[in-house]
Amino acid sequence: MSDLIKLVNNWSITQFVHTFGGLFEESPWVAERAGLSRPFDSFEQMMKVMKNVVQASDDQVKFQLLRNHPDLGARISMSSNSVQEQAGAGLDSLSQEQYNELQQLNKAYTSQFGFPFILAVKGHTASSILESMRQRHRRGREEEFETALKEVFKIAGIRLEQWLAQIGHEHEFVSKRAAVQQRTMYYGKGDVWMYRSYAKPLTGIQSIPESPFMGRSNILFGLNIKVAVQGDEFLPSFAEGDNSLVVATDSMKNFILKHAADYTGATVEGFLALVSRRFLETYPQMSKVQMTADQIPFEDIPIGLEGSYRPSALVFRYSQNDRATAAVEAERSGDSIELSNHFSGVADLRLIKVKGSEFAGFMQDEYTTLPETRDRPLFIFLNINWRYEDPRDGMDDQRGRYVAAEQVRDLAAAVFHECRSASIQHLIYQIGRRLLSRFEQLSEVSFESNNRTWETVLEEVKEGEGKVFTEPRPPYGFQGFSMTRDDLGTDGRDSGKAGDV
């Protein structure tokens, strides 16, 4: 399994859909449903799962997917992927005669079949596209429906190949003859908001120099939970409409909320492990349960009491910035239940450093317009995920080996403060090394980062050393990276450049 697919397996569902939601035109639901089947062994398997998600949908959903595609050669607003693909086939520079014929064929085709003509245009010319439209217009509706779906799958595969090539991993995805795959079949409930008051406090946290965090009161313990269940026993509900073994998703919601009262631990991971195990213990028709959750941060409010300020034990501030995340997968193995996959994380961490970062020495060619900078502001969005060598360390707070998202957040900020980084890649490498050094119970750390640095408007103000900035232009850079304890064995790569901040 490559490092890149391992990183993708660790992403939050939001990041997964953000990255792959455009593979199928205006249909991010395909990526969202496929993302629940992680981990994937390869990008080829990921694409097969996405195809199975579409094939398992009813005909009306498939028709809507086809209707989401724009007419070829249409001079209308469409997705950026479609714009690039059609331009690559010369459809943005048709002669007036070709354009008129294409419009007539499009109109006749859509009138006959109820969806636009769809073709993976890579390798085609305007002439070959027109000829294909003339030929396919003569087919029956059922045959053309299946052909259009196959073209949709080709387009999605090409888009994935282009994404991999863009980040230098084109070898990760190799098209092969389709093999018979295990059926994709799951259902579940999302946006299960759970708020528990006076849960067990999180204590016994390992102290680290980079963070003052030593625990959480959990007077308010809030989660946004998503659950998906799998099992061969659910096939009759799909194939025959037989719901006799189907657990209603509303019942799943109530099941989760009911067990919130039974939970005696203090961590998100522990709660997910408890509930996923209880699902399998209660419903024998379920073979696998996948649960993810974002923790809802409630921050202390200082209240003036007896001449000093202390956190209120009654009033808290609801925060929607960075947040802890976790995922647990429970699966039957014979007569036992195993936790087959897990990760913890902190999502949507946003950090800006006003000076003390640089980006220089990068490759220069005829496409380069970016100047080298030796002292720049740097604004990053950061998702950090980690795995425990022993999953029990993340699920049982009494072992004293739990790594809190608040500590990871503070450690990342401390490394950002201390290091004069040569690039964001260099920065996340330093954060990863520090995390693995501080917490020997972790086996792996992974990152997804975005560069959102503001655009400089004025290099200086009338007085002082300030500058004036505005929001950056829409395109942004991103980085992905994963590290294991083997990276701690490298020599001479962990020292960030010292610099004034």
Short mmCIF file of C-alpha atoms in Angstrom, two decimals:
data_model
loop_
_atom_site.label_atom_id
_atom_site.label_comp_id
_atom_site.label_asym_id
_atom_site.label_seq_id
_atom_site.Cartn_x
_atom_site.Cartn_y
_atom_site.Cartn_z
CA MET A 1 0.00 0.00 0.00
CA SER A 2 1.49 3.36 -1.03
CA ASP A 3 1.97 6.28 1.34
CA LEU A 4 -0.45 8.38 -0.69
CA ILE A 5 -3.39 5.97 -0.47
CA LYS A 6 -2.65 5.56 3.25
CA LEU A 7 -2.90 9.33 3.58
CA VAL A 8 -6.20 9.38 1.69
CA ASN A 9 -7.51 6.61 3.95
CA ASN A 10 -6.79 8.85 6.94
CA TRP A 11 -8.48 11.97 5.60
CA SER A 12 -11.67 13.28 7.14
CA ILE A 13 -14.73 12.58 5.01
CA THR A 14 -14.93 16.33 4.34
CA GLN A 15 -11.41 16.40 2.88
CA PHE A 16 -12.08 13.20 0.90
CA VAL A 17 -15.22 14.64 -0.72
CA HIS A 18 -13.53 18.01 -1.27
CA THR A 19 -10.74 16.28 -3.23
CA PHE A 20 -12.66 13.58 -5.12
CA GLY A 21 -16.21 14.95 -5.24
CA GLY A 22 -15.60 16.29 -8.76
CA LEU A 23 -14.61 12.96 -10.31
CA PHE A 24 -18.27 12.44 -11.15
CA GLU A 25 -19.85 15.57 -12.64
CA GLU A 26 -21.72 17.63 -10.03
CA SER A 27 -22.22 14.46 -7.95
CA PRO A 28 -20.16 14.62 -4.72
CA TRP A 29 -22.47 12.00 -3.20
CA VAL A 30 -20.49 9.30 -5.05
CA ALA A 31 -17.28 10.21 -3.18
CA GLU A 32 -19.14 10.62 0.10
CA ARG A 33 -20.62 7.12 -0.07
CA ALA A 34 -17.41 5.56 -1.37
CA GLY A 35 -15.39 7.22 1.39
CA LEU A 36 -17.22 5.13 3.98
CA SER A 37 -15.63 1.99 2.49
CA ARG A 38 -12.09 3.05 3.35
CA PRO A 39 -9.38 1.92 3.79
CA PHE A 40 -8.59 1.28 0.13
CA ASP A 41 -5.61 -0.82 -0.95
CA SER A 42 -5.05 1.30 -4.05
CA PHE A 43 -6.55 4.09 -6.14
CA GLU A 44 -7.71 1.46 -8.61
CA GLN A 45 -9.77 -0.13 -5.84
CA MET A 46 -11.08 3.30 -4.81
CA MET A 47 -12.33 3.91 -8.35
CA LYS A 48 -13.98 0.48 -8.50
CA VAL A 49 -15.80 1.21 -5.25
CA MET A 50 -17.02 4.52 -6.69
CA LYS A 51 -18.30 2.73 -9.80
CA ASN A 52 -20.08 0.18 -7.62
CA VAL A 53 -21.71 3.02 -5.65
CA VAL A 54 -23.17 4.35 -8.91
CA GLN A 55 -24.21 0.91 -10.18
CA ALA A 56 -25.97 0.15 -6.88
CA SER A 57 -28.07 3.33 -7.18
CA ASP A 58 -31.55 3.26 -8.66
CA ASP A 59 -32.13 4.28 -12.28
CA GLN A 60 -33.48 7.71 -11.37
CA VAL A 61 -30.27 8.56 -9.53
CA LYS A 62 -28.21 7.32 -12.47
CA PHE A 63 -30.27 9.40 -14.88
CA GLN A 64 -29.65 12.48 -12.76
CA LEU A 65 -25.92 11.75 -12.82
CA LEU A 66 -26.07 11.64 -16.64
CA ARG A 67 -28.16 14.82 -16.80
CA ASN A 68 -25.51 16.64 -14.70
CA HIS A 69 -23.12 16.52 -17.66
CA PRO A 70 -23.06 19.58 -19.94
CA ASP A 71 -23.67 19.39 -23.67
CA LEU A 72 -20.40 18.92 -25.54
CA GLY A 73 -19.34 22.21 -27.09
CA ALA A 74 -21.95 24.19 -25.17
CA ARG A 75 -21.00 27.79 -24.41
CA ILE A 76 -22.38 27.71 -20.89
CA SER A 77 -21.05 27.63 -17.37
CA MET A 78 -19.77 24.16 -16.46
CA SER A 79 -17.37 22.53 -14.03
CA SER A 80 -13.67 23.39 -14.38
CA ASN A 81 -12.98 19.71 -15.20
CA SER A 82 -15.42 19.79 -18.11
CA VAL A 83 -14.02 23.08 -19.37
CA GLN A 84 -10.48 21.65 -19.51
CA GLU A 85 -11.58 18.34 -21.05
CA GLN A 86 -13.63 19.95 -23.80
CA ALA A 87 -10.89 22.47 -24.54
CA GLY A 88 -8.41 19.60 -24.83
CA ALA A 89 -10.55 18.08 -27.59
CA GLY A 90 -10.81 21.38 -29.47
CA LEU A 91 -14.46 21.97 -28.57
CA ASP A 92 -13.68 25.55 -27.53
CA SER A 93 -12.48 26.44 -31.04
CA LEU A 94 -15.06 24.91 -33.38
CA SER A 95 -15.83 26.36 -36.77
CA GLN A 96 -19.29 27.86 -37.11
CA GLU A 97 -20.36 24.90 -39.25
CA GLN A 98 -19.10 22.35 -36.71
CA TYR A 99 -20.70 24.27 -33.85
CA ASN A 100 -24.08 24.36 -35.59
CA GLU A 101 -24.01 20.62 -36.34
CA LEU A 102 -22.92 19.81 -32.79
CA GLN A 103 -25.80 21.86 -31.37
CA GLN A 104 -28.32 20.13 -33.64
CA LEU A 105 -27.00 16.67 -32.72
CA ASN A 106 -26.98 17.53 -29.01
CA LYS A 107 -30.59 18.73 -29.18
CA ALA A 108 -31.78 15.66 -31.08
CA TYR A 109 -29.87 13.28 -28.80
CA THR A 110 -31.20 14.82 -25.58
CA SER A 111 -34.74 14.83 -26.97
CA GLN A 112 -34.45 11.13 -27.84
CA PHE A 113 -32.73 9.80 -24.69
CA GLY A 114 -33.53 12.33 -21.96
CA PHE A 115 -29.88 13.06 -21.08
CA PRO A 116 -27.02 14.78 -22.92
CA PHE A 117 -24.54 13.01 -25.16
CA ILE A 118 -21.59 11.92 -22.97
CA LEU A 119 -18.16 10.97 -24.25
CA ALA A 120 -14.75 10.77 -22.60
CA VAL A 121 -13.18 13.20 -25.04
CA LYS A 122 -9.53 12.54 -24.19
CA GLY A 123 -7.79 11.52 -27.43
CA HIS A 124 -10.73 12.69 -29.58
CA THR A 125 -10.94 15.52 -32.08
CA ALA A 126 -13.95 17.59 -33.01
CA SER A 127 -14.44 15.44 -36.13
CA SER A 128 -14.29 12.12 -34.25
CA ILE A 129 -16.71 13.44 -31.63
CA LEU A 130 -19.22 14.43 -34.30
CA GLU A 131 -18.93 11.02 -35.94
CA SER A 132 -19.49 9.27 -32.59
CA MET A 133 -22.62 11.37 -32.02
CA ARG A 134 -23.98 10.41 -35.45
CA GLN A 135 -23.41 6.70 -34.75
CA ARG A 136 -24.75 6.56 -31.19
CA HIS A 137 -27.85 8.55 -32.07
CA ARG A 138 -29.10 5.42 -33.88
CA ARG A 139 -29.01 3.13 -30.82
CA GLY A 140 -31.80 2.05 -28.53
CA ARG A 141 -32.39 3.88 -25.25
CA GLU A 142 -31.31 1.03 -22.93
CA GLU A 143 -28.08 0.39 -24.85
CA GLU A 144 -27.23 4.08 -24.93
CA PHE A 145 -27.98 4.45 -21.21
CA GLU A 146 -25.37 1.77 -20.42
CA THR A 147 -22.90 3.29 -22.90
CA ALA A 148 -23.30 6.73 -21.31
CA LEU A 149 -22.61 5.30 -17.85
CA LYS A 150 -19.46 3.61 -19.15
CA GLU A 151 -18.30 6.97 -20.54
CA VAL A 152 -19.01 8.58 -17.16
CA PHE A 153 -16.75 5.97 -15.54
CA LYS A 154 -14.03 6.63 -18.12
CA ILE A 155 -14.23 10.37 -17.43
CA ALA A 156 -13.94 9.79 -13.68
CA GLY A 157 -10.92 7.53 -14.19
CA ILE A 158 -9.21 10.10 -16.42
CA ARG A 159 -9.85 12.84 -13.85
CA LEU A 160 -8.32 10.69 -11.12
CA GLU A 161 -5.29 9.97 -13.32
CA GLN A 162 -4.87 13.70 -13.93
CA TRP A 163 -5.06 14.44 -10.20
CA LEU A 164 -2.40 11.85 -9.47
CA ALA A 165 -0.19 13.20 -12.24
CA GLN A 166 -0.63 16.72 -10.88
CA ILE A 167 0.83 15.72 -7.52
CA GLY A 168 3.47 13.45 -9.03
CA HIS A 169 1.87 10.05 -8.35
CA GLU A 170 0.61 9.01 -11.78
CA HIS A 171 2.08 5.52 -11.25
CA GLU A 172 -0.39 4.96 -8.40
CA PHE A 173 -3.32 4.29 -10.75
CA VAL A 174 -3.03 1.81 -13.61
CA SER A 175 -6.10 0.84 -15.62
CA LYS A 176 -6.56 -2.91 -15.82
CA ARG A 177 -9.27 -5.23 -17.08
CA ALA A 178 -12.11 -5.02 -14.60
CA ALA A 179 -12.14 -7.91 -12.16
CA VAL A 180 -15.14 -9.18 -10.26
CA GLN A 181 -15.25 -7.18 -7.06
CA GLN A 182 -17.05 -7.76 -3.83
CA ARG A 183 -20.37 -5.95 -3.86
CA THR A 184 -20.52 -2.47 -2.32
CA MET A 185 -23.50 -2.38 0.02
CA TYR A 186 -24.00 -0.21 3.08
CA TYR A 187 -26.37 2.32 4.58
CA GLY A 188 -26.39 4.50 7.66
CA LYS A 189 -27.09 7.80 9.34
CA GLY A 190 -25.20 11.09 9.25
CA ASP A 191 -25.32 14.29 11.28
CA VAL A 192 -26.21 12.56 14.52
CA TRP A 193 -25.59 15.42 16.92
CA MET A 194 -25.00 14.19 20.46
CA TYR A 195 -24.53 16.43 23.49
CA ARG A 196 -23.84 14.84 26.84
CA SER A 197 -23.54 16.93 30.01
CA TYR A 198 -21.23 15.96 32.86
CA ALA A 199 -19.34 13.21 31.12
CA LYS A 200 -16.23 11.83 32.79
CA PRO A 201 -13.42 14.44 32.87
CA LEU A 202 -10.35 13.73 30.74
CA THR A 203 -7.39 13.54 33.12
CA GLY A 204 -3.99 11.86 33.36
CA ILE A 205 -2.72 13.49 30.17
CA GLN A 206 1.00 13.16 29.49
CA SER A 207 2.63 16.58 29.88
CA ILE A 208 4.62 18.00 26.97
CA PRO A 209 6.65 21.25 26.85
CA GLU A 210 4.73 22.65 23.88
CA SER A 211 1.27 22.63 25.47
CA PRO A 212 -0.35 23.71 28.76
CA PHE A 213 -3.24 21.31 28.12
CA MET A 214 -3.64 18.84 30.98
CA GLY A 215 -7.21 17.70 30.61
CA ARG A 216 -10.80 18.58 29.82
CA SER A 217 -13.72 18.93 32.19
CA ASN A 218 -16.21 17.36 29.71
CA ILE A 219 -19.02 19.20 31.45
CA LEU A 220 -20.25 19.39 27.87
CA PHE A 221 -19.21 16.48 25.60
CA GLY A 222 -20.49 17.09 22.07
CA LEU A 223 -20.07 15.06 18.87
CA ASN A 224 -21.34 15.07 15.29
CA ILE A 225 -21.44 11.37 14.38
CA LYS A 226 -21.81 9.39 11.17
CA VAL A 227 -22.42 5.64 11.12
CA ALA A 228 -22.50 3.15 8.22
CA VAL A 229 -23.29 -0.54 8.53
CA GLN A 230 -22.62 -3.44 6.19
CA GLY A 231 -23.81 -7.05 5.96
CA ASP A 232 -24.86 -9.57 3.30
CA GLU A 233 -28.18 -9.98 5.10
CA PHE A 234 -29.22 -6.54 3.83
CA LEU A 235 -29.17 -7.62 0.16
CA PRO A 236 -32.91 -8.55 0.07
CA SER A 237 -33.76 -4.97 1.04
CA PHE A 238 -31.90 -3.72 -2.05
CA ALA A 239 -32.90 -6.49 -4.47
CA GLU A 240 -36.44 -7.34 -3.33
CA GLY A 241 -37.60 -4.51 -1.10
CA ASP A 242 -37.64 -6.94 1.85
CA ASN A 243 -36.92 -4.77 4.91
CA SER A 244 -37.42 -7.45 7.56
CA LEU A 245 -33.78 -7.27 8.68
CA VAL A 246 -33.26 -3.55 8.06
CA VAL A 247 -32.54 -1.45 11.13
CA ALA A 248 -34.06 1.95 10.37
CA THR A 249 -31.52 4.76 10.30
CA ASP A 250 -33.72 6.65 12.78
CA SER A 251 -33.29 3.67 15.12
CA MET A 252 -29.52 3.92 14.59
CA LYS A 253 -29.68 7.56 15.69
CA ASN A 254 -31.62 6.63 18.82
CA PHE A 255 -29.22 3.73 19.49
CA ILE A 256 -26.26 6.12 19.47
CA LEU A 257 -27.96 8.70 21.68
CA LYS A 258 -29.15 6.04 24.13
CA HIS A 259 -25.62 4.72 24.60
CA ALA A 260 -24.33 8.22 25.28
CA ALA A 261 -25.89 7.81 28.70
CA ASP A 262 -24.03 4.51 29.25
CA TYR A 263 -20.58 5.75 28.27
CA THR A 264 -18.26 5.96 31.26
CA GLY A 265 -15.12 7.05 29.41
CA ALA A 266 -13.77 10.48 28.45
CA THR A 267 -12.65 10.27 24.79
CA VAL A 268 -14.30 10.38 21.38
CA GLU A 269 -12.42 7.26 20.33
CA GLY A 270 -13.67 5.34 23.36
CA PHE A 271 -17.28 6.32 22.68
CA LEU A 272 -17.09 5.23 19.03
CA ALA A 273 -15.48 1.93 20.01
CA LEU A 274 -18.24 1.26 22.57
CA VAL A 275 -21.14 2.04 20.24
CA SER A 276 -19.73 0.25 17.18
CA ARG A 277 -19.18 -2.88 19.28
CA ARG A 278 -22.71 -2.61 20.74
CA PHE A 279 -24.16 -2.38 17.23
CA LEU A 280 -22.56 -5.71 16.28
CA GLU A 281 -23.53 -7.32 19.58
CA THR A 282 -27.16 -6.22 19.18
CA TYR A 283 -27.70 -6.83 15.45
CA PRO A 284 -26.24 -10.12 14.14
CA GLN A 285 -27.15 -9.17 10.54
CA MET A 286 -24.45 -6.48 10.65
CA SER A 287 -20.94 -7.65 9.73
CA LYS A 288 -19.12 -4.30 9.88
CA VAL A 289 -19.76 -0.91 11.45
CA GLN A 290 -17.86 2.25 10.52
CA MET A 291 -18.24 5.30 12.73
CA THR A 292 -16.67 8.73 12.44
CA ALA A 293 -17.14 11.79 14.63
CA ASP A 294 -16.11 15.41 14.90
CA GLN A 295 -15.91 16.69 18.45
CA ILE A 296 -17.80 19.92 19.09
CA PRO A 297 -15.48 22.27 21.00
CA PHE A 298 -16.92 24.11 23.97
CA GLU A 299 -14.45 26.66 25.30
CA ASP A 300 -14.19 28.04 28.81
CA ILE A 301 -15.60 31.48 29.58
CA PRO A 302 -13.66 33.41 32.28
CA ILE A 303 -15.92 34.83 34.98
CA GLY A 304 -14.82 37.41 37.57
CA LEU A 305 -15.25 35.87 41.00
CA GLU A 306 -13.75 37.05 44.30
CA GLY A 307 -11.23 39.39 42.70
CA SER A 308 -9.93 36.98 40.08
CA TYR A 309 -11.02 35.33 36.84
CA ARG A 310 -11.88 31.65 36.76
CA PRO A 311 -13.56 29.45 34.16
CA SER A 312 -17.31 29.23 34.59
CA ALA A 313 -18.63 25.79 35.35
CA LEU A 314 -21.99 26.73 33.84
CA VAL A 315 -21.42 28.84 30.72
CA PHE A 316 -19.29 27.81 27.71
CA ARG A 317 -18.56 29.27 24.28
CA TYR A 318 -19.52 27.09 21.30
CA SER A 319 -16.58 27.08 18.86
CA GLN A 320 -16.57 25.93 15.23
CA ASN A 321 -12.90 26.34 14.36
CA ASP A 322 -10.40 23.49 14.74
CA ARG A 323 -11.83 20.33 16.26
CA ALA A 324 -10.91 16.81 17.27
CA THR A 325 -11.90 14.02 14.90
CA ALA A 326 -11.86 10.23 15.16
CA ALA A 327 -12.92 7.13 13.25
CA VAL A 328 -13.39 3.53 14.34
CA GLU A 329 -14.25 0.45 12.30
CA ALA A 330 -15.54 -2.68 14.04
CA GLU A 331 -15.88 -6.01 12.23
CA ARG A 332 -16.95 -9.54 12.98
CA SER A 333 -14.16 -12.12 12.94
CA GLY A 334 -15.66 -15.54 13.62
CA ASP A 335 -17.33 -15.33 17.01
CA SER A 336 -15.42 -12.25 18.10
CA ILE A 337 -15.54 -8.54 17.27
CA GLU A 338 -12.36 -6.76 16.20
CA LEU A 339 -11.53 -3.10 15.82
CA SER A 340 -10.08 -3.36 12.31
CA ASN A 341 -9.21 0.29 11.68
CA HIS A 342 -8.93 3.54 13.60
CA PHE A 343 -7.47 7.02 13.50
CA SER A 344 -7.59 10.20 15.54
CA GLY A 345 -7.06 13.73 14.34
CA VAL A 346 -7.43 17.47 14.56
CA ALA A 347 -9.19 19.09 11.60
CA ASP A 348 -9.32 22.59 10.15
CA LEU A 349 -6.44 23.98 12.20
CA ARG A 350 -5.65 27.46 10.87
CA LEU A 351 -2.32 29.07 11.71
CA ILE A 352 -0.73 32.27 10.43
CA LYS A 353 2.85 33.37 11.05
CA VAL A 354 3.46 37.03 10.23
CA LYS A 355 7.16 36.60 9.40
CA GLY A 356 9.98 34.10 9.71
CA SER A 357 9.07 31.74 6.86
CA GLU A 358 10.69 31.49 3.44
CA PHE A 359 10.27 29.83 0.08
CA ALA A 360 13.29 29.97 -2.17
CA GLY A 361 15.52 27.77 -4.29
CA PHE A 362 12.61 26.15 -6.16
CA MET A 363 12.87 25.13 -9.79
CA GLN A 364 12.68 28.01 -12.24
CA ASP A 365 11.53 27.60 -15.85
CA GLU A 366 9.47 29.45 -18.47
CA TYR A 367 6.29 28.91 -16.45
CA THR A 368 7.66 30.45 -13.25
CA THR A 369 6.33 33.84 -12.17
CA LEU A 370 6.47 33.38 -8.39
CA PRO A 371 9.34 35.35 -6.81
CA GLU A 372 11.57 33.84 -4.16
CA THR A 373 10.81 35.07 -0.64
CA ARG A 374 13.20 35.03 2.31
CA ASP A 375 10.84 36.40 4.96
CA ARG A 376 7.17 35.96 4.17
CA PRO A 377 3.93 35.70 6.12
CA LEU A 378 2.50 32.19 5.93
CA PHE A 379 -1.14 31.19 6.47
CA ILE A 380 -1.90 27.45 6.47
CA PHE A 381 -4.94 25.25 6.89
CA LEU A 382 -3.90 21.97 8.45
CA ASN A 383 -5.46 18.55 9.10
CA ILE A 384 -3.37 16.20 11.25
CA ASN A 385 -4.21 12.53 11.80
CA TRP A 386 -2.47 9.94 13.94
CA ARG A 387 -2.67 6.25 14.76
CA TYR A 388 -1.77 4.46 17.96
CA GLU A 389 0.47 1.41 17.97
CA ASP A 390 -2.06 -0.06 20.41
CA PRO A 391 -5.58 1.27 19.67
CA ARG A 392 -6.51 0.86 23.33
CA ASP A 393 -4.33 3.87 24.15
CA GLY A 394 -6.79 6.07 22.28
CA MET A 395 -9.96 4.41 23.51
CA ASP A 396 -9.24 3.87 27.21
CA ASP A 397 -8.42 7.15 28.95
CA GLN A 398 -7.37 5.29 32.11
CA ARG A 399 -4.21 3.94 30.46
CA GLY A 400 -2.65 7.42 30.68
CA ARG A 401 -1.45 7.31 27.05
CA TYR A 402 -4.19 9.30 25.32
CA VAL A 403 -2.99 12.01 22.94
CA ALA A 404 -5.35 14.98 23.07
CA ALA A 405 -6.13 17.00 19.95
CA GLU A 406 -5.49 20.15 22.00
CA GLN A 407 -1.90 19.04 22.60
CA VAL A 408 -1.34 18.26 18.94
CA ARG A 409 -2.74 21.68 18.05
CA ASP A 410 -0.43 23.42 20.51
CA LEU A 411 2.60 21.39 19.44
CA ALA A 412 2.01 22.27 15.78
CA ALA A 413 1.79 25.96 16.68
CA ALA A 414 4.96 25.75 18.78
CA VAL A 415 6.96 24.16 15.95
CA PHE A 416 5.60 26.79 13.55
CA HIS A 417 6.76 29.48 15.99
CA GLU A 418 10.24 28.02 16.48
CA CYS A 419 11.23 26.91 12.99
CA ARG A 420 12.26 29.07 10.09
CA SER A 421 10.78 26.71 7.56
CA ALA A 422 11.97 26.51 3.97
CA SER A 423 8.51 25.46 2.77
CA ILE A 424 5.23 24.08 4.07
CA GLN A 425 6.56 20.60 3.23
CA HIS A 426 9.52 21.28 5.51
CA LEU A 427 7.22 22.60 8.24
CA ILE A 428 4.89 19.60 8.36
CA TYR A 429 7.88 17.26 8.38
CA GLN A 430 9.19 19.04 11.49
CA ILE A 431 5.77 18.86 13.15
CA GLY A 432 5.55 15.14 12.39
CA ARG A 433 8.98 14.40 13.83
CA ARG A 434 8.17 16.34 16.98
CA LEU A 435 4.87 14.50 17.45
CA LEU A 436 6.45 11.07 17.03
CA SER A 437 9.25 12.07 19.40
CA ARG A 438 6.89 13.35 22.10
CA PHE A 439 4.41 10.47 21.91
CA GLU A 440 6.07 7.07 21.61
CA GLN A 441 2.62 5.42 21.64
CA LEU A 442 1.93 6.73 18.11
CA SER A 443 2.84 4.60 15.10
CA GLU A 444 1.98 7.04 12.30
CA VAL A 445 1.22 10.72 11.69
CA SER A 446 -0.20 12.15 8.46
CA PHE A 447 -0.97 15.62 7.15
CA GLU A 448 -3.09 17.44 4.60
CA SER A 449 -2.14 21.12 4.40
CA ASN A 450 -3.26 24.08 2.29
CA ASN A 451 -1.37 27.31 1.62
CA ARG A 452 -3.84 30.18 2.10
CA THR A 453 -1.31 32.99 2.53
CA TRP A 454 -2.75 36.48 2.06
CA GLU A 455 -1.74 38.56 -0.94
CA THR A 456 0.46 41.55 -0.07
CA VAL A 457 -1.04 44.90 -1.12
CA LEU A 458 1.45 47.32 0.51
CA GLU A 459 4.97 46.35 1.55
CA GLU A 460 5.15 49.06 4.22
CA VAL A 461 2.98 51.50 6.12
CA LYS A 462 3.80 55.07 7.02
CA GLU A 463 4.92 54.24 10.55
CA GLY A 464 6.24 50.99 11.91
CA GLU A 465 7.06 47.78 10.09
CA GLY A 466 3.55 46.62 9.18
CA LYS A 467 2.21 45.65 5.79
CA VAL A 468 -1.27 45.53 4.22
CA PHE A 469 -2.79 42.29 2.91
CA THR A 470 -5.95 41.01 1.29
CA GLU A 471 -7.39 37.53 0.70
CA PRO A 472 -5.37 35.30 -1.66
CA ARG A 473 -6.46 34.51 -5.18
CA PRO A 474 -8.64 31.36 -5.47
CA PRO A 475 -6.02 28.76 -6.55
CA TYR A 476 -4.22 27.36 -3.54
CA GLY A 477 -1.33 24.96 -3.01
CA PHE A 478 -1.72 21.79 -0.99
CA GLN A 479 0.55 19.16 0.49
CA GLY A 480 0.06 15.61 1.75
CA PHE A 481 2.51 13.62 3.80
CA SER A 482 2.63 10.68 6.19
CA MET A 483 5.36 9.62 8.60
CA THR A 484 6.11 6.58 10.74
CA ARG A 485 8.60 5.96 13.48
CA ASP A 486 11.14 4.97 10.82
CA ASP A 487 11.46 8.68 9.99
CA LEU A 488 12.95 9.28 13.43
CA GLY A 489 15.94 7.17 12.40
CA THR A 490 17.05 9.63 9.71
CA ASP A 491 20.07 11.78 10.51
CA GLY A 492 20.36 15.51 10.22
CA ARG A 493 16.83 16.14 8.92
CA ASP A 494 15.02 17.29 12.03
CA SER A 495 16.64 20.60 12.78
CA GLY A 496 14.56 23.57 11.72
CA LYS A 497 16.54 26.68 10.88
CA ALA A 498 16.71 28.98 13.86
CA GLY A 499 15.40 32.47 13.22
CA ASP A 500 13.90 35.47 14.95
CA VAL A 501 10.15 35.49 15.21
#
